[in-house]
Coordinates of C-alpha atoms in Angstrom, one line a residue:
E1 CA 65.1 111.3 114.4
N2 CA 67.8 108.8 114.9
N3 CA 66.1 105.9 112.9
E4 CA 67.4 103.3 110.0
D5 CA 65.9 105.0 107.2
N6 CA 67.2 108.6 108.4
R7 CA 70.5 107.1 108.8
R8 CA 70.8 105.6 105.3
R9 CA 69.4 108.8 103.5
Y10 CA 72.3 110.6 105.9
R11 CA 75.0 108.3 104.3
E12 CA 73.7 108.7 101.1
L13 CA 74.0 112.3 101.2
L14 CA 77.5 111.9 102.5
F15 CA 78.9 109.6 99.9
T16 CA 77.3 111.3 96.8
T17 CA 78.9 114.7 97.6
E18 CA 80.7 116.0 94.5
G19 CA 84.2 116.2 94.8
L20 CA 84.5 114.7 98.5
E21 CA 87.1 112.5 97.3
E22 CA 89.3 115.1 97.0
S23 CA 89.9 115.2 100.7
I24 CA 88.6 112.0 101.9
S25 CA 90.2 108.7 100.9
G26 CA 88.6 106.4 103.3
V27 CA 85.3 105.7 105.3
I28 CA 84.9 103.8 108.5
F29 CA 81.4 101.9 108.8
Q30 CA 79.9 100.9 111.9
S31 CA 78.5 97.5 110.6
A32 CA 78.6 95.4 107.5
A33 CA 74.9 96.1 106.9
D34 CA 75.6 99.9 107.2
G35 CA 78.4 99.7 104.1
R36 CA 76.9 97.1 101.8
Q37 CA 74.8 99.0 99.8
F38 CA 77.4 101.7 99.7
V39 CA 80.6 100.0 98.7
D40 CA 80.4 100.4 95.1
V41 CA 79.4 104.2 95.3
L42 CA 82.5 104.7 97.3
K43 CA 84.9 102.6 94.9
A44 CA 83.7 104.7 91.9
K45 CA 84.9 107.7 93.7
G46 CA 88.5 106.1 94.6
I47 CA 87.4 106.2 98.5
I48 CA 88.4 102.9 100.3
P49 CA 85.6 101.4 102.7
G50 CA 86.5 100.1 106.1
I51 CA 85.0 98.7 108.9
K52 CA 85.0 98.9 112.8
V53 CA 85.5 95.4 114.1
D54 CA 85.6 95.8 117.9
K55 CA 82.7 95.0 120.1
G56 CA 82.7 97.9 122.6
I57 CA 84.3 98.5 125.7
K58 CA 83.7 96.5 129.0
P59 CA 84.8 97.2 132.6
L60 CA 88.4 96.0 133.6
S61 CA 88.1 94.3 137.0
G62 CA 90.5 95.4 139.8
T63 CA 90.9 98.9 138.2
N64 CA 89.5 102.4 139.2
G65 CA 86.8 102.3 136.6
E66 CA 89.0 101.4 133.5
C67 CA 88.1 99.3 130.6
V68 CA 89.3 96.8 127.9
T69 CA 87.7 96.5 124.3
Q70 CA 86.0 93.3 123.3
G71 CA 85.6 91.2 120.1
V72 CA 88.9 89.2 119.4
D73 CA 87.1 85.7 119.8
D74 CA 85.7 85.5 116.5
L75 CA 87.6 88.2 114.7
D76 CA 89.3 86.0 112.1
A77 CA 86.1 84.9 110.7
R78 CA 84.6 88.4 110.5
C79 CA 87.7 89.8 109.1
A80 CA 87.5 87.3 106.3
K81 CA 83.8 88.0 105.7
Y82 CA 84.1 91.8 105.7
Y83 CA 87.3 91.5 103.0
A84 CA 84.9 89.3 100.9
Q85 CA 82.4 92.4 101.3
G86 CA 84.7 94.9 100.0
A87 CA 86.2 96.3 103.2
R88 CA 89.9 96.8 103.1
F89 CA 90.9 98.3 106.5
A90 CA 89.5 98.0 109.8
K91 CA 89.5 100.1 113.3
W92 CA 89.8 98.8 116.5
R93 CA 89.1 101.6 119.4
A94 CA 90.8 101.1 123.0
V95 CA 89.8 103.6 125.6
L96 CA 92.4 104.8 128.4
H97 CA 91.6 106.9 131.1
I98 CA 93.6 109.9 132.9
K99 CA 91.9 109.9 136.6
D100 CA 94.6 111.6 138.4
A101 CA 97.5 114.1 137.9
I102 CA 100.1 111.5 139.7
G103 CA 100.4 109.0 136.8
A104 CA 98.5 106.2 138.5
T105 CA 96.2 106.1 135.6
P106 CA 95.8 104.9 132.8
S107 CA 97.3 101.8 135.1
D108 CA 99.8 99.3 133.9
V109 CA 97.1 96.8 133.9
A110 CA 94.9 98.6 131.7
I111 CA 97.6 99.8 129.2
I112 CA 99.2 96.3 128.9
E113 CA 95.6 94.6 128.3
N114 CA 94.5 97.3 125.7
A115 CA 98.2 97.0 123.9
N116 CA 98.0 93.3 123.6
T117 CA 94.3 93.3 122.5
L118 CA 95.4 95.9 119.9
A119 CA 98.3 94.1 118.5
R120 CA 96.4 90.8 118.4
Y121 CA 93.6 92.5 116.5
A122 CA 96.3 93.9 114.1
S123 CA 97.5 90.7 113.6
I124 CA 94.7 88.9 112.7
C125 CA 93.5 91.7 110.3
Q126 CA 96.9 91.8 108.4
A127 CA 96.5 87.8 108.0
N128 CA 93.2 88.3 106.5
G129 CA 94.0 91.1 104.1
L130 CA 92.9 94.2 106.0
V131 CA 95.0 97.1 107.0
P132 CA 94.5 97.6 110.8
I133 CA 94.0 100.9 112.3
V134 CA 95.5 100.9 115.6
E135 CA 93.3 103.3 117.9
P136 CA 94.6 103.7 121.4
E137 CA 92.6 106.9 122.7
V138 CA 93.6 108.4 126.1
L139 CA 90.6 110.3 126.8
M140 CA 91.0 114.1 127.3
D141 CA 88.2 114.0 130.1
G142 CA 89.0 115.7 133.4
D143 CA 91.3 118.1 135.1
F144 CA 94.8 117.7 134.2
S145 CA 97.5 119.7 132.1
I146 CA 98.8 119.1 128.7
E147 CA 101.9 117.8 130.4
V148 CA 100.3 115.0 132.4
A149 CA 98.2 114.2 129.0
A150 CA 101.4 113.9 127.1
A151 CA 103.1 111.5 129.7
A152 CA 100.1 109.2 129.7
T153 CA 99.8 109.2 125.7
E154 CA 103.5 108.5 125.6
K155 CA 103.4 105.7 128.0
V156 CA 100.4 104.2 126.3
L157 CA 102.0 104.7 122.6
A158 CA 105.0 102.8 123.8
A159 CA 103.1 100.0 125.1
C160 CA 101.3 99.6 122.0
Y161 CA 104.4 99.5 119.5
K162 CA 106.1 97.2 121.9
A163 CA 103.2 94.8 121.8
L164 CA 102.8 95.3 118.0
S165 CA 106.4 94.2 117.8
D166 CA 105.9 91.0 120.1
H167 CA 102.9 90.3 117.6
H168 CA 105.0 90.3 114.5
V169 CA 102.7 93.0 113.1
M170 CA 103.8 94.7 110.1
L171 CA 104.1 98.3 110.8
E172 CA 104.2 99.3 107.2
G173 CA 100.9 97.8 106.7
T174 CA 99.4 99.5 109.7
L175 CA 97.9 103.1 110.5
L176 CA 98.0 104.6 114.0
K177 CA 94.9 106.8 115.3
P178 CA 95.5 108.6 118.5
N179 CA 94.4 111.3 120.6
M180 CA 96.1 114.7 120.0
V181 CA 97.9 115.6 123.4
R182 CA 95.8 118.4 125.0
S183 CA 94.6 119.7 128.7
G184 CA 92.0 117.9 130.0
S185 CA 88.4 119.0 129.4
D186 CA 87.9 120.4 132.9
A187 CA 91.4 122.1 133.0
A188 CA 91.2 125.7 134.1
V189 CA 94.2 126.6 131.5
Q190 CA 93.7 125.1 128.2
A191 CA 96.5 124.4 125.9
T192 CA 96.8 126.4 122.8
A193 CA 96.6 125.1 119.2
R194 CA 100.5 125.5 118.9
E195 CA 101.2 123.9 122.5
I196 CA 98.9 120.7 121.2
G197 CA 100.8 120.6 118.0
L198 CA 104.2 120.7 119.6
A199 CA 103.2 118.2 122.4
T200 CA 101.8 115.7 120.3
V201 CA 104.6 115.7 117.4
R202 CA 107.1 115.2 120.5
V203 CA 105.3 112.2 121.7
L204 CA 105.3 110.9 118.4
Q205 CA 108.8 111.3 118.1
H206 CA 109.3 109.6 121.3
T207 CA 107.2 106.4 120.5
V208 CA 106.2 106.0 116.7
P209 CA 108.7 104.0 114.7
C210 CA 109.3 105.6 111.0
A211 CA 108.0 102.5 109.6
V212 CA 104.4 103.3 110.5
P213 CA 103.1 105.1 107.2
G214 CA 100.3 107.5 108.8
V215 CA 98.7 108.6 111.6
T216 CA 95.1 109.6 111.6
F217 CA 94.1 111.6 114.4
L218 CA 90.9 111.5 116.2
S219 CA 89.1 114.8 117.4
G220 CA 88.3 113.9 120.7
G221 CA 85.2 116.4 121.1
M222 CA 87.0 119.4 119.6
S223 CA 85.1 121.7 117.7
E224 CA 85.4 121.3 114.1
E225 CA 87.7 124.5 113.9
D226 CA 89.8 123.7 116.8
A227 CA 90.5 120.1 115.4
S228 CA 91.4 121.9 112.2
V229 CA 93.6 124.5 113.6
A230 CA 95.3 121.8 115.8
L231 CA 96.1 119.4 112.8
N232 CA 97.6 122.3 111.0
E233 CA 99.9 123.0 114.1
I234 CA 100.8 119.5 114.1
N235 CA 102.1 119.6 110.4
N236 CA 103.9 122.8 111.2
A237 CA 105.8 121.6 114.1
P238 CA 109.6 121.2 114.2
G239 CA 111.7 118.6 114.1
P240 CA 111.4 115.4 112.1
R241 CA 107.7 114.0 111.1
P242 CA 108.3 110.9 108.8
W243 CA 104.6 109.9 109.1
A244 CA 101.8 111.4 107.2
L245 CA 100.0 113.4 109.8
T246 CA 96.0 113.4 108.9
F247 CA 92.7 113.1 110.2
S248 CA 89.9 110.7 111.0
Y249 CA 87.1 112.8 112.1
G250 CA 83.6 111.8 113.0
R251 CA 82.1 114.5 114.7
A252 CA 84.4 117.2 114.0
L253 CA 83.9 116.7 110.2
Q254 CA 80.0 115.9 110.3
Q255 CA 78.7 118.0 113.0
S256 CA 77.6 121.2 110.9
C257 CA 76.8 119.2 108.0
L258 CA 74.1 117.1 110.0
K259 CA 72.8 120.4 111.4
A260 CA 72.5 121.8 107.9
W261 CA 70.6 118.8 106.4
M262 CA 68.2 118.6 109.6
G263 CA 66.6 115.5 107.9
S264 CA 65.1 117.7 105.1
D265 CA 65.8 116.7 101.3
A266 CA 65.6 120.3 100.5
N267 CA 68.5 121.0 102.7
L268 CA 70.7 118.3 101.0
V269 CA 72.8 120.5 98.5
A270 CA 73.5 123.0 101.2
A271 CA 74.7 120.3 103.5
Q272 CA 77.0 118.7 101.2
E273 CA 78.6 121.9 100.7
V274 CA 78.9 122.4 104.4
L275 CA 80.6 118.8 104.3
N276 CA 83.0 119.7 101.5
V277 CA 84.1 123.0 103.2
R278 CA 85.0 121.2 106.3
A279 CA 86.8 118.4 104.4
R280 CA 88.7 120.8 102.4
A281 CA 89.7 122.6 105.6
N282 CA 91.1 119.3 107.1
G283 CA 92.7 118.4 103.7
Q284 CA 94.8 121.7 104.0
A285 CA 95.4 121.3 107.8
A286 CA 97.0 117.9 106.7
Q287 CA 99.4 119.6 104.8
G288 CA 100.0 122.4 107.3
K289 CA 98.3 125.1 104.9
Y290 CA 95.0 125.9 106.5
A291 CA 94.7 129.6 107.1
G292 CA 91.4 129.1 109.4
G293 CA 88.1 130.3 109.6
A294 CA 86.0 127.9 107.5
G295 CA 82.7 127.2 108.3
G296 CA 81.8 130.3 110.2
D297 CA 80.5 130.4 113.9
S298 CA 78.8 126.8 113.5
A299 CA 82.2 125.3 113.5
N300 CA 83.3 126.7 116.7
A301 CA 80.5 124.6 118.5
S302 CA 81.9 121.9 120.6
T303 CA 81.5 118.4 120.1
F304 CA 82.7 117.2 123.3
V305 CA 80.9 114.2 125.3
K306 CA 82.1 113.0 128.1
G307 CA 83.5 109.6 128.3
Y308 CA 82.2 109.2 124.6
V309 CA 81.1 105.8 123.4
Y310 CA 80.2 104.5 119.9

């Protein structure tokens, strides 16, 4: 059951997992209340606490169902408070949609509005001592090819780095959290992991300055195994890769762990081992050394939710 006590127990399971710090360097909390009681636990493990600071998406009027993220108005005061409470980085998610195969979406209006909002957020975070994770997610929902996804993602990332430059954001003090470039969820032909790796790195090479220290990919509804294998291919793609290419997964890190736990203390140790198996797999993938197969059949279950919101 999804209630406050079970959420607290689940976080305790996650954060007390022995050896988690060998594969996980940071944790993003959804609210200050979620994280306050666990900050010291994480710090003792050398894991950096961060926080989601956006206030969710709202419809962007005059567009074909596109959206913009809210929360800038009081962000400076909230960032100062979060820093005082122990947070050292923040996350803001922008959501962009591909609704056609001719390049009409994401629209210029949605791209520019979200890019400028991300840049303003990043500037405010840095002014208050927080490292901003810039997350322009192009949703992989729909029927389109990997080539269409690549064109849209490249256009979005280019606009984001133009806006970050205009807002005088220090890129060395940021991280990027993008989608991987993939076929749409409803496409008849799905790109292979190798094709995802090549297309994703190529888009980054075209858009992301080498001053950016790290790219922490979201999983975007892929299964745990698919997300690990794709990350491994990204780290084996040819050509220059001047950034650390790693993971910032939610569902694709925790789904099997949550199923193993089922809310029962009797399953706690087993669930923690499942978590460690997947965390280690992703750690290996971030080095291009993942051989595949971690987690067995349960790791192949899809985590996809159309129009995912959190």
